[in-house]
Tab-separated table of N, CA and C in Angstrom:
chain	number	residue	atom	x	y	z
A	14	UNK	N	114.611	117.021	-26.244
A	14	UNK	CA	115.407	115.849	-26.556
A	14	UNK	C	115.042	115.362	-27.963
A	15	UNK	N	116.048	115.095	-28.769
A	15	UNK	CA	115.838	114.653	-30.143
A	15	UNK	C	115.412	113.191	-30.185
A	16	UNK	N	114.522	112.876	-31.107
A	16	UNK	CA	114.113	111.491	-31.301
A	16	UNK	C	115.171	110.758	-32.118
A	17	UNK	N	115.357	109.458	-31.850
A	17	UNK	CA	116.336	108.707	-32.645
A	17	UNK	C	115.892	108.638	-34.109
A	18	UNK	N	116.830	108.755	-35.017
A	18	UNK	CA	116.550	108.692	-36.444
A	18	UNK	C	116.441	107.241	-36.888
A	19	UNK	N	115.464	106.969	-37.736
A	19	UNK	CA	115.329	105.642	-38.322
A	19	UNK	C	116.424	105.480	-39.367
A	20	UNK	N	117.099	104.355	-39.350
A	20	UNK	CA	118.191	104.141	-40.294
A	20	UNK	C	117.640	103.850	-41.689
A	21	UNK	N	118.238	104.470	-42.674
A	21	UNK	CA	117.909	104.215	-44.069
A	21	UNK	C	119.025	103.345	-44.643
A	22	UNK	N	118.657	102.183	-45.143
A	22	UNK	CA	119.632	101.243	-45.702
A	22	UNK	C	119.771	101.463	-47.213
A	23	UNK	N	120.867	100.969	-47.755
A	23	UNK	CA	121.120	101.089	-49.185
A	23	UNK	C	121.420	99.707	-49.773
A	24	UNK	N	121.547	99.674	-51.086
A	24	UNK	CA	121.880	98.425	-51.766
A	24	UNK	C	123.223	97.889	-51.285
A	25	UNK	N	124.153	98.774	-50.926
A	25	UNK	CA	125.436	98.323	-50.365
A	25	UNK	C	125.226	97.471	-49.123
A	26	UNK	N	124.248	97.827	-48.287
A	26	UNK	CA	123.950	97.040	-47.082
A	26	UNK	C	123.440	95.651	-47.448
A	27	UNK	N	122.662	95.560	-48.521
A	27	UNK	CA	122.167	94.255	-48.979
A	27	UNK	C	123.344	93.374	-49.394
A	28	UNK	N	124.273	93.946	-50.162
A	28	UNK	CA	125.412	93.172	-50.644
A	28	UNK	C	126.412	92.833	-49.532
A	29	UNK	N	126.298	93.478	-48.386
A	29	UNK	CA	127.179	93.184	-47.245
A	29	UNK	C	126.595	92.134	-46.301
A	30	UNK	N	125.385	91.656	-46.590
A	30	UNK	CA	124.780	90.636	-45.734
A	30	UNK	C	125.634	89.370	-45.743
A	31	UNK	N	125.613	88.612	-44.655
A	31	UNK	CA	126.374	87.353	-44.624
A	31	UNK	C	125.937	86.409	-45.742
A	32	UNK	N	126.860	85.604	-46.206
A	32	UNK	CA	126.592	84.622	-47.264
A	32	UNK	C	125.370	83.786	-46.916
A	33	UNK	N	124.452	83.683	-47.877
A	33	UNK	CA	123.257	82.862	-47.682
A	33	UNK	C	122.077	83.611	-47.091
A	34	UNK	N	122.301	84.802	-46.544
A	34	UNK	CA	121.198	85.574	-45.986
A	34	UNK	C	120.616	86.455	-47.096
A	35	UNK	N	119.293	86.355	-47.275
A	35	UNK	CA	118.646	87.110	-48.347
A	35	UNK	C	117.701	88.142	-47.762
A	36	UNK	N	117.652	89.283	-48.438
A	36	UNK	CA	116.758	90.356	-48.006
A	36	UNK	C	116.415	91.210	-49.218
A	37	UNK	N	115.363	91.992	-49.056
A	37	UNK	CA	114.959	92.952	-50.077
A	37	UNK	C	114.968	94.336	-49.432
A	38	UNK	N	115.079	95.336	-50.259
A	38	UNK	CA	115.186	96.711	-49.783
A	38	UNK	C	114.109	97.536	-50.474
A	39	UNK	N	113.209	98.095	-49.689
A	39	UNK	CA	112.137	98.904	-50.251
A	39	UNK	C	112.118	100.238	-49.520
A	40	UNK	N	112.375	101.294	-50.271
A	40	UNK	CA	112.434	102.648	-49.725
A	40	UNK	C	113.346	102.741	-48.502
A	41	UNK	N	114.500	102.072	-48.591
A	41	UNK	CA	115.506	102.162	-47.542
A	41	UNK	C	115.274	101.259	-46.344
A	42	UNK	N	114.227	100.442	-46.375
A	42	UNK	CA	113.950	99.516	-45.270
A	42	UNK	C	114.252	98.090	-45.715
A	43	UNK	N	114.933	97.342	-44.853
A	43	UNK	CA	115.295	95.961	-45.170
A	43	UNK	C	114.166	95.022	-44.740
A	44	UNK	N	113.837	94.091	-45.645
A	44	UNK	CA	112.864	93.033	-45.374
A	44	UNK	C	113.569	91.709	-45.635
A	45	UNK	N	113.786	90.949	-44.570
A	45	UNK	CA	114.492	89.677	-44.706
A	45	UNK	C	113.574	88.631	-45.327
A	46	UNK	N	114.178	87.736	-46.097
A	46	UNK	CA	113.430	86.712	-46.824
A	46	UNK	C	113.650	85.354	-46.167
A	47	UNK	N	112.555	84.708	-45.767
A	47	UNK	CA	112.638	83.358	-45.212
A	47	UNK	C	112.793	82.358	-46.349
A	48	UNK	N	113.418	81.218	-46.074
A	48	UNK	CA	113.526	80.197	-47.132
A	48	UNK	C	112.140	79.748	-47.585
A	49	UNK	N	111.947	79.575	-48.890
A	49	UNK	CA	110.629	79.183	-49.400
A	49	UNK	C	110.325	77.717	-49.133
A	50	UNK	N	109.033	77.409	-49.110
A	50	UNK	CA	108.598	76.016	-48.926
A	50	UNK	C	108.733	75.261	-50.252
A	51	UNK	N	108.596	73.959	-50.182
A	51	UNK	CA	108.640	73.124	-51.386
A	51	UNK	C	107.497	73.495	-52.336
A	52	UNK	N	106.298	73.702	-51.792
A	52	UNK	CA	105.134	74.071	-52.608
A	52	UNK	C	105.379	75.410	-53.316
A	53	UNK	N	105.958	76.344	-52.600
A	53	UNK	CA	106.305	77.649	-53.163
A	53	UNK	C	107.244	77.478	-54.350
A	54	UNK	N	108.277	76.682	-54.179
A	54	UNK	CA	109.264	76.480	-55.237
A	54	UNK	C	108.663	75.747	-56.437
A	55	UNK	N	107.742	74.823	-56.151
A	55	UNK	CA	107.093	74.096	-57.238
A	55	UNK	C	106.236	75.044	-58.074
A	56	UNK	N	105.547	75.957	-57.418
A	56	UNK	CA	104.758	76.962	-58.128
A	56	UNK	C	105.657	77.858	-58.975
A	57	UNK	N	106.736	78.330	-58.398
A	57	UNK	CA	107.672	79.182	-59.142
A	57	UNK	C	108.187	78.437	-60.370
A	58	UNK	N	108.585	77.196	-60.178
A	58	UNK	CA	109.127	76.405	-61.278
A	58	UNK	C	108.091	76.186	-62.381
A	59	UNK	N	106.870	75.828	-62.014
A	59	UNK	CA	105.815	75.576	-62.998
A	59	UNK	C	105.451	76.832	-63.771
A	60	UNK	N	105.266	77.940	-63.052
A	60	UNK	CA	104.903	79.191	-63.716
A	60	UNK	C	106.029	79.699	-64.605
A	61	UNK	N	107.247	79.641	-64.105
A	61	UNK	CA	108.400	80.097	-64.883
A	61	UNK	C	108.531	79.272	-66.167
A	62	UNK	N	108.352	77.953	-66.058
A	62	UNK	CA	108.445	77.079	-67.227
A	62	UNK	C	107.365	77.410	-68.245
A	63	UNK	N	106.128	77.616	-67.786
A	63	UNK	CA	105.023	77.966	-68.695
A	63	UNK	C	105.312	79.260	-69.437
A	64	UNK	N	105.781	80.251	-68.722
A	64	UNK	CA	106.064	81.554	-69.340
A	64	UNK	C	107.249	81.434	-70.291
A	65	UNK	N	108.297	80.763	-69.856
A	65	UNK	CA	109.477	80.584	-70.704
A	65	UNK	C	109.111	79.852	-71.995
A	66	UNK	N	108.330	78.770	-71.887
A	66	UNK	CA	107.932	78.003	-73.074
A	66	UNK	C	107.092	78.844	-74.027
A	67	UNK	N	106.214	79.670	-73.479
A	67	UNK	CA	105.406	80.551	-74.323
A	67	UNK	C	106.303	81.532	-75.088
A	68	UNK	N	107.191	82.210	-74.377
A	68	UNK	CA	108.089	83.188	-75.007
A	68	UNK	C	108.934	82.506	-76.077
A	69	UNK	N	109.462	81.345	-75.752
A	69	UNK	CA	110.310	80.593	-76.683
A	69	UNK	C	109.522	80.164	-77.927
A	70	UNK	N	108.291	79.723	-77.733
A	70	UNK	CA	107.475	79.263	-78.870
A	70	UNK	C	107.130	80.404	-79.827
A	71	UNK	N	107.122	81.616	-79.333
A	71	UNK	CA	106.812	82.789	-80.155
A	71	UNK	C	108.076	83.475	-80.672
A	72	UNK	N	109.241	82.842	-80.402
A	72	UNK	CA	110.520	83.479	-80.724
A	72	UNK	C	110.571	84.880	-80.137
A	73	UNK	N	110.046	84.990	-78.929
A	73	UNK	CA	109.941	86.279	-78.260
A	73	UNK	C	111.271	86.863	-77.841
A	74	UNK	N	111.244	88.142	-77.659
A	74	UNK	CA	112.439	88.875	-77.283
A	74	UNK	C	112.462	89.174	-75.782
A	75	UNK	N	111.475	88.675	-75.059
A	75	UNK	CA	111.383	88.910	-73.617
A	75	UNK	C	112.293	87.950	-72.855
A	76	UNK	N	112.528	88.291	-71.607
A	76	UNK	CA	113.299	87.426	-70.711
A	76	UNK	C	112.453	87.156	-69.478
A	77	UNK	N	112.526	85.933	-68.956
A	77	UNK	CA	111.840	85.574	-67.718
A	77	UNK	C	112.874	85.004	-66.751
A	78	UNK	N	112.819	85.477	-65.502
A	78	UNK	CA	113.784	85.053	-64.487
A	78	UNK	C	113.075	84.701	-63.189
A	79	UNK	N	113.384	83.528	-62.618
A	79	UNK	CA	112.886	83.206	-61.287
A	79	UNK	C	113.843	83.759	-60.225
A	80	UNK	N	113.341	83.890	-59.009
A	80	UNK	CA	114.190	84.321	-57.888
A	80	UNK	C	115.233	83.244	-57.603
A	81	UNK	N	116.368	83.626	-57.103
A	81	UNK	CA	116.791	84.995	-56.814
A	81	UNK	C	117.298	85.702	-58.063
A	82	UNK	N	116.707	86.847	-58.347
A	82	UNK	CA	117.092	87.685	-59.474
A	82	UNK	C	116.928	89.134	-59.030
A	83	UNK	N	117.988	89.897	-59.114
A	83	UNK	CA	118.002	91.270	-58.611
A	83	UNK	C	117.234	92.215	-59.521
A	84	UNK	N	116.326	92.978	-58.915
A	84	UNK	CA	115.593	94.017	-59.621
A	84	UNK	C	115.817	95.327	-58.858
A	85	UNK	N	116.417	96.281	-59.548
A	85	UNK	CA	116.674	97.607	-59.000
A	85	UNK	C	115.563	98.513	-59.533
A	86	UNK	N	114.500	98.672	-58.753
A	86	UNK	CA	113.275	99.309	-59.231
A	86	UNK	C	113.425	100.774	-59.618
A	87	UNK	N	114.176	101.504	-58.864
A	87	UNK	CA	114.266	102.940	-59.089
A	87	UNK	C	115.700	103.336	-59.428
A	88	UNK	N	115.863	104.582	-59.788
A	88	UNK	CA	117.189	105.128	-60.082
A	88	UNK	C	117.827	105.617	-58.783
A	89	UNK	N	117.764	104.813	-57.756
A	89	UNK	CA	118.365	105.186	-56.476
A	89	UNK	C	119.016	103.959	-55.857
A	90	UNK	N	119.569	104.116	-54.678
A	90	UNK	CA	120.238	102.991	-54.017
A	90	UNK	C	119.439	102.486	-52.825
A	91	UNK	N	118.120	102.760	-52.816
A	91	UNK	CA	117.290	102.365	-51.680
A	91	UNK	C	116.208	101.354	-52.030
A	92	UNK	N	116.264	100.774	-53.250
A	92	UNK	CA	115.240	99.822	-53.672
A	92	UNK	C	115.855	98.662	-54.434
A	93	UNK	N	115.701	97.474	-53.860
A	93	UNK	CA	116.242	96.237	-54.424
A	93	UNK	C	115.277	95.129	-54.025
A	94	UNK	N	114.674	94.462	-55.012
A	94	UNK	CA	113.759	93.364	-54.713
A	94	UNK	C	114.155	92.126	-55.503
A	95	UNK	N	113.659	90.992	-55.057
A	95	UNK	CA	113.856	89.716	-55.740
A	95	UNK	C	112.496	89.062	-55.934
A	96	UNK	N	111.735	89.502	-56.948
A	96	UNK	CA	110.421	88.890	-57.184
A	96	UNK	C	110.561	87.394	-57.467
A	97	UNK	N	109.514	86.647	-57.171
A	97	UNK	CA	109.557	85.213	-57.463
A	97	UNK	C	109.718	84.971	-58.956
A	98	UNK	N	109.040	85.776	-59.787
A	98	UNK	CA	109.209	85.701	-61.239
A	98	UNK	C	109.167	87.124	-61.793
A	99	UNK	N	110.117	87.417	-62.668
A	99	UNK	CA	110.181	88.714	-63.342
A	99	UNK	C	110.198	88.491	-64.842
A	100	UNK	N	109.342	89.224	-65.566
A	100	UNK	CA	109.327	89.174	-67.025
A	100	UNK	C	109.686	90.567	-67.532
A	101	UNK	N	110.740	90.623	-68.342
A	101	UNK	CA	111.260	91.894	-68.834
A	101	UNK	C	111.221	91.885	-70.354
A	102	UNK	N	110.532	92.852	-70.934
A	102	UNK	CA	110.446	92.951	-72.397
A	102	UNK	C	111.610	93.766	-72.971
A	103	UNK	N	112.067	94.776	-72.261
A	103	UNK	CA	113.120	95.657	-72.733
A	103	UNK	C	114.483	95.140	-72.257
A	104	UNK	N	115.212	94.489	-73.153
A	104	UNK	CA	116.504	93.902	-72.776
A	104	UNK	C	117.542	94.948	-72.411
A	105	UNK	N	117.302	96.209	-72.748
A	105	UNK	CA	118.224	97.273	-72.362
A	105	UNK	C	118.242	97.480	-70.851
A	106	UNK	N	117.229	96.985	-70.163
A	106	UNK	CA	117.181	97.087	-68.702
A	106	UNK	C	118.061	96.041	-68.021
A	107	UNK	N	118.537	95.057	-68.784
A	107	UNK	CA	119.265	93.927	-68.210
A	107	UNK	C	120.767	94.113	-68.301
A	108	UNK	N	121.440	93.743	-67.204
A	108	UNK	CA	122.895	93.651	-67.206
A	108	UNK	C	123.279	92.476	-66.317
A	109	UNK	N	124.553	92.306	-66.067
A	109	UNK	CA	125.004	91.154	-65.280
A	109	UNK	C	124.510	91.164	-63.838
A	110	UNK	N	124.153	92.318	-63.322
A	110	UNK	CA	123.659	92.405	-61.944
A	110	UNK	C	122.174	92.079	-61.839
A	111	UNK	N	121.414	92.266	-62.936
A	111	UNK	CA	119.981	92.020	-62.893
A	111	UNK	C	119.230	92.960	-63.796
A	112	UNK	N	118.107	93.495	-63.282
A	112	UNK	CA	117.230	94.384	-64.055
A	112	UNK	C	117.263	95.770	-63.431
A	113	UNK	N	117.619	96.752	-64.246
A	113	UNK	CA	117.606	98.151	-63.798
A	113	UNK	C	116.325	98.791	-64.294
A	114	UNK	N	115.407	98.998	-63.399
A	114	UNK	CA	114.084	99.507	-63.740
A	114	UNK	C	113.046	98.436	-63.489
A	115	UNK	N	111.819	98.750	-63.792
A	115	UNK	CA	110.750	97.818	-63.458
A	115	UNK	C	110.526	96.786	-64.555
A	116	UNK	N	110.372	95.520	-64.156
A	116	UNK	CA	109.933	94.498	-65.114
A	116	UNK	C	108.513	94.819	-65.583
A	117	UNK	N	108.111	94.222	-66.694
A	117	UNK	CA	106.754	94.426	-67.197
A	117	UNK	C	105.738	93.635	-66.384
A	118	UNK	N	106.154	92.457	-65.918
A	118	UNK	CA	105.242	91.556	-65.204
A	118	UNK	C	106.012	90.936	-64.051
A	119	UNK	N	105.408	90.987	-62.874
A	119	UNK	CA	105.998	90.378	-61.681
A	119	UNK	C	104.966	89.443	-61.067
A	120	UNK	N	105.450	88.267	-60.650
A	120	UNK	CA	104.624	87.318	-59.907
A	120	UNK	C	105.278	87.095	-58.549
A	121	UNK	N	104.491	87.226	-57.495
A	121	UNK	CA	104.940	86.896	-56.142
A	121	UNK	C	104.077	85.766	-55.616
A	122	UNK	N	104.726	84.747	-55.062
A	122	UNK	CA	104.035	83.632	-54.407
A	122	UNK	C	104.016	83.954	-52.919
A	123	UNK	N	102.841	84.057	-52.347
A	123	UNK	CA	102.705	84.438	-50.942
A	123	UNK	C	103.086	83.270	-50.040
A	124	UNK	N	103.863	83.570	-49.029
A	124	UNK	CA	104.161	82.608	-47.974
A	124	UNK	C	103.737	83.254	-46.651
A	125	UNK	N	103.626	82.473	-45.583
A	125	UNK	CA	103.168	83.067	-44.320
A	125	UNK	C	103.979	84.290	-43.887
A	126	UNK	N	105.270	84.286	-44.160
A	126	UNK	CA	106.110	85.403	-43.716
A	126	UNK	C	106.087	86.599	-44.674
A	127	UNK	N	105.474	86.450	-45.855
A	127	UNK	CA	105.527	87.544	-46.840
A	127	UNK	C	104.178	88.204	-47.111
A	128	UNK	N	103.138	87.829	-46.385
A	128	UNK	CA	101.791	88.342	-46.675
A	128	UNK	C	101.733	89.861	-46.730
A	129	UNK	N	102.157	90.519	-45.679
A	129	UNK	CA	102.072	91.979	-45.601
A	129	UNK	C	102.897	92.642	-46.702
A	130	UNK	N	104.059	92.094	-46.949
A	130	UNK	CA	104.936	92.675	-47.966
A	130	UNK	C	104.320	92.518	-49.358
A	131	UNK	N	103.855	91.312	-49.707
A	131	UNK	CA	103.311	91.057	-51.043
A	131	UNK	C	101.992	91.786	-51.298
A	132	UNK	N	101.091	91.777	-50.309
A	132	UNK	CA	99.767	92.353	-50.495
A	132	UNK	C	99.736	93.879	-50.362
A	133	UNK	N	100.651	94.445	-49.603
A	133	UNK	CA	100.575	95.892	-49.365
A	133	UNK	C	101.810	96.646	-49.856
A	134	UNK	N	102.943	96.341	-49.290
A	134	UNK	CA	104.149	97.125	-49.565
A	134	UNK	C	104.577	96.988	-51.022
A	135	UNK	N	104.676	95.761	-51.513
A	135	UNK	CA	105.095	95.562	-52.904
A	135	UNK	C	104.017	95.998	-53.892
A	136	UNK	N	102.758	95.801	-53.551
A	136	UNK	CA	101.682	96.260	-54.431
A	136	UNK	C	101.847	97.749	-54.724
A	137	UNK	N	102.017	98.541	-53.687
A	137	UNK	CA	102.199	99.981	-53.866
A	137	UNK	C	103.501	100.288	-54.604
A	138	UNK	N	104.577	99.621	-54.202
A	138	UNK	CA	105.888	99.910	-54.792
A	138	UNK	C	105.921	99.547	-56.272
A	139	UNK	N	105.410	98.378	-56.622
A	139	UNK	CA	105.424	97.957	-58.017
A	139	UNK	C	104.574	98.892	-58.879
A	140	UNK	N	103.444	99.286	-58.365
A	140	UNK	CA	102.572	100.195	-59.124
A	140	UNK	C	103.281	101.521	-59.395
A	141	UNK	N	103.872	102.113	-58.364
A	141	UNK	CA	104.512	103.417	-58.528
A	141	UNK	C	105.826	103.328	-59.297
A	142	UNK	N	106.444	102.146	-59.352
A	142	UNK	CA	107.715	101.984	-60.071
A	142	UNK	C	107.514	101.731	-61.561
A	143	UNK	N	106.281	101.463	-61.990
A	143	UNK	CA	106.023	101.278	-63.414
A	143	UNK	C	105.832	99.852	-63.880
A	144	UNK	N	105.688	98.898	-62.954
A	144	UNK	CA	105.361	97.524	-63.342
A	144	UNK	C	103.974	97.568	-63.991
A	145	UNK	N	103.798	96.843	-65.087
A	145	UNK	CA	102.500	96.853	-65.770
A	145	UNK	C	101.516	95.847	-65.158
A	146	UNK	N	102.021	94.638	-64.888
A	146	UNK	CA	101.148	93.570	-64.401
A	146	UNK	C	101.782	92.920	-63.175
A	147	UNK	N	100.954	92.723	-62.141
A	147	UNK	CA	101.424	92.139	-60.893
A	147	UNK	C	100.445	91.058	-60.460
A	148	UNK	N	100.972	89.832	-60.298
A	148	UNK	CA	100.166	88.707	-59.820
A	148	UNK	C	100.588	88.361	-58.397
A	149	UNK	N	99.600	88.257	-57.525
A	149	UNK	CA	99.831	87.767	-56.165
A	149	UNK	C	99.198	86.382	-56.104
A	150	UNK	N	100.032	85.369	-56.045
A	150	UNK	CA	99.578	83.978	-56.039
A	150	UNK	C	99.631	83.487	-54.593
A	151	UNK	N	98.465	83.186	-54.030
A	151	UNK	CA	98.380	82.817	-52.623
A	151	UNK	C	97.863	81.382	-52.489
A	152	UNK	N	98.783	80.402	-52.360
A	152	UNK	CA	98.350	79.007	-52.253
A	152	UNK	C	97.588	78.710	-50.963
A	153	UNK	N	97.793	79.489	-49.921
A	153	UNK	CA	97.083	79.261	-48.661
A	153	UNK	C	95.611	79.639	-48.771
A	154	UNK	N	95.297	80.591	-49.652
A	154	UNK	CA	93.914	81.035	-49.840
A	154	UNK	C	93.312	80.536	-51.149
A	155	UNK	N	94.094	79.753	-51.918
A	155	UNK	CA	93.635	79.269	-53.224
A	155	UNK	C	93.155	80.448	-54.072
A	156	UNK	N	94.010	81.489	-54.120
A	156	UNK	CA	93.598	82.723	-54.774
A	156	UNK	C	94.766	83.344	-55.537
A	157	UNK	N	94.416	83.920	-56.689
A	157	UNK	CA	95.377	84.678	-57.484
A	157	UNK	C	94.755	86.038	-57.747
A	158	UNK	N	95.438	87.097	-57.318
A	158	UNK	CA	94.991	88.458	-57.603
A	158	UNK	C	95.823	88.988	-58.761
A	159	UNK	N	95.139	89.502	-59.769
A	159	UNK	CA	95.797	90.040	-60.950
A	159	UNK	C	95.574	91.549	-60.969
A	160	UNK	N	96.661	92.283	-60.932
A	160	UNK	CA	96.601	93.734	-61.061
A	160	UNK	C	97.191	94.097	-62.414
A	161	UNK	N	96.430	94.848	-63.197
A	161	UNK	CA	96.933	95.375	-64.460
A	161	UNK	C	96.858	96.895	-64.339
A	162	UNK	N	97.993	97.485	-64.004
A	162	UNK	CA	98.031	98.893	-63.641
A	162	UNK	C	97.699	99.869	-64.769
A	163	UNK	N	98.078	99.607	-66.040
A	163	UNK	CA	97.724	100.583	-67.084
A	163	UNK	C	96.217	100.818	-67.216
A	164	UNK	N	95.415	99.781	-66.966
A	164	UNK	CA	93.956	99.919	-67.049
A	164	UNK	C	93.320	100.057	-65.675
A	165	UNK	N	94.151	100.104	-64.646
A	165	UNK	CA	93.695	100.314	-63.273
A	165	UNK	C	92.611	99.325	-62.845
A	166	UNK	N	92.894	98.022	-63.085
A	166	UNK	CA	91.921	97.038	-62.620
A	166	UNK	C	92.594	95.891	-61.875
A	167	UNK	N	91.759	95.195	-61.101
A	167	UNK	CA	92.183	94.023	-60.349
A	167	UNK	C	91.111	92.963	-60.538
A	168	UNK	N	91.559	91.721	-60.750
A	168	UNK	CA	90.643	90.590	-60.854
A	168	UNK	C	91.132	89.492	-59.920
A	169	UNK	N	90.196	88.680	-59.449
A	169	UNK	CA	90.525	87.590	-58.538
A	169	UNK	C	90.151	86.257	-59.179
A	170	UNK	N	91.044	85.280	-59.030
A	170	UNK	CA	90.854	83.943	-59.575
A	170	UNK	C	91.192	82.904	-58.521
A	171	UNK	N	90.880	81.636	-58.859
A	171	UNK	CA	91.241	80.523	-57.978
A	171	UNK	C	92.257	79.631	-58.698
A	172	UNK	N	92.710	78.615	-58.024
A	172	UNK	CA	93.663	77.667	-58.589
A	172	UNK	C	92.978	76.680	-59.549
A	173	UNK	N	91.714	76.914	-59.864
A	173	UNK	CA	90.996	76.091	-60.839
A	173	UNK	C	90.687	76.879	-62.114
A	174	UNK	N	91.212	78.086	-62.192
A	174	UNK	CA	90.912	78.959	-63.328
A	174	UNK	C	92.044	78.996	-64.347
A	175	UNK	N	91.645	79.362	-65.559
A	175	UNK	CA	92.586	79.661	-66.626
A	175	UNK	C	92.650	81.188	-66.688
A	176	UNK	N	93.863	81.731	-66.566
A	176	UNK	CA	94.020	83.179	-66.442
A	176	UNK	C	94.756	83.741	-67.650
A	177	UNK	N	94.151	84.736	-68.270
A	177	UNK	CA	94.758	85.428	-69.401
A	177	UNK	C	95.785	86.434	-68.886
A	178	UNK	N	96.946	86.427	-69.497
A	178	UNK	CA	98.003	87.374	-69.155
A	178	UNK	C	97.751	88.651	-69.950
A	179	UNK	N	97.739	89.770	-69.293
A	179	UNK	CA	97.377	91.031	-69.929
A	179	UNK	C	98.463	91.620	-70.818
A	180	UNK	N	99.731	91.362	-70.517
A	180	UNK	CA	100.794	91.972	-71.330
A	180	UNK	C	101.032	91.219	-72.631
A	181	UNK	N	100.389	90.062	-72.805
A	181	UNK	CA	100.472	89.290	-74.049
A	181	UNK	C	99.061	89.088	-74.599
A	182	UNK	N	98.970	88.935	-75.907
A	182	UNK	CA	97.660	88.769	-76.531
A	182	UNK	C	97.075	87.378	-76.370
A	183	UNK	N	97.940	86.364	-76.309
A	183	UNK	CA	97.415	85.001	-76.380
A	183	UNK	C	98.007	84.030	-75.360
A	184	UNK	N	98.506	84.533	-74.255
A	184	UNK	CA	99.028	83.644	-73.213
A	184	UNK	C	98.006	83.496	-72.097
A	185	UNK	N	97.699	82.241	-71.789
A	185	UNK	CA	96.846	81.922	-70.654
A	185	UNK	C	97.587	80.919	-69.774
A	186	UNK	N	97.459	81.088	-68.484
A	186	UNK	CA	98.032	80.147	-67.520
A	186	UNK	C	96.860	79.377	-66.912
A	187	UNK	N	96.867	78.055	-67.099
A	187	UNK	CA	95.802	77.204	-66.567
A	187	UNK	C	96.267	76.646	-65.221
A	188	UNK	N	95.800	77.260	-64.146
A	188	UNK	CA	96.217	76.848	-62.811
A	188	UNK	C	95.704	75.458	-62.466
A	189	UNK	N	94.652	75.001	-63.117
A	189	UNK	CA	94.137	73.649	-62.878
A	189	UNK	C	95.162	72.605	-63.343
A	190	UNK	N	96.038	72.980	-64.255
A	190	UNK	CA	97.044	72.051	-64.788
A	190	UNK	C	98.351	72.055	-63.983
A	191	UNK	N	98.465	72.978	-63.048
A	191	UNK	CA	99.699	73.051	-62.248
A	191	UNK	C	99.635	72.005	-61.144
A	192	UNK	N	100.599	71.123	-61.143
A	192	UNK	CA	100.653	70.048	-60.151
A	192	UNK	C	101.348	70.552	-58.885
A	193	UNK	N	100.636	70.467	-57.764
A	193	UNK	CA	101.243	70.896	-56.498
A	193	UNK	C	101.470	69.748	-55.579
């Protein structure tokens, strides 16, 4: 007797979801997204503003986008994510649908429903897709994990630390200054 086949979903399935329902697609598997908390949104807003202001002050050519923002990680139809914050240096990756290819820097804010996805599934996926820097910001643990894949290192910080961004020479995010 044959075993049932696991269904592989595509980006078309994501776009067919009912209005207001959000999900991400990683290697053909759908991961539904719960609505974020107020604290989560405040973190996204504060971090996005800090990064945007830095880029703007340097007359930078980078783009920063908060979720929901479509990122098509691979050259296939089985990977679609909406990172909490995406920073893209190569504007050729951008079109009206979102980012085709990996952003240079991704920040995910952990919520109770996203722990496994952010800490394991996305960590592996972002690394193999070519993301350079990945921050996992976990307000429940008062912890920020910084992965810088080109140098193959990880560092851990708290919400009282000033953190240097690896893809820029002079950007630091002072988490002690973020009002929650």
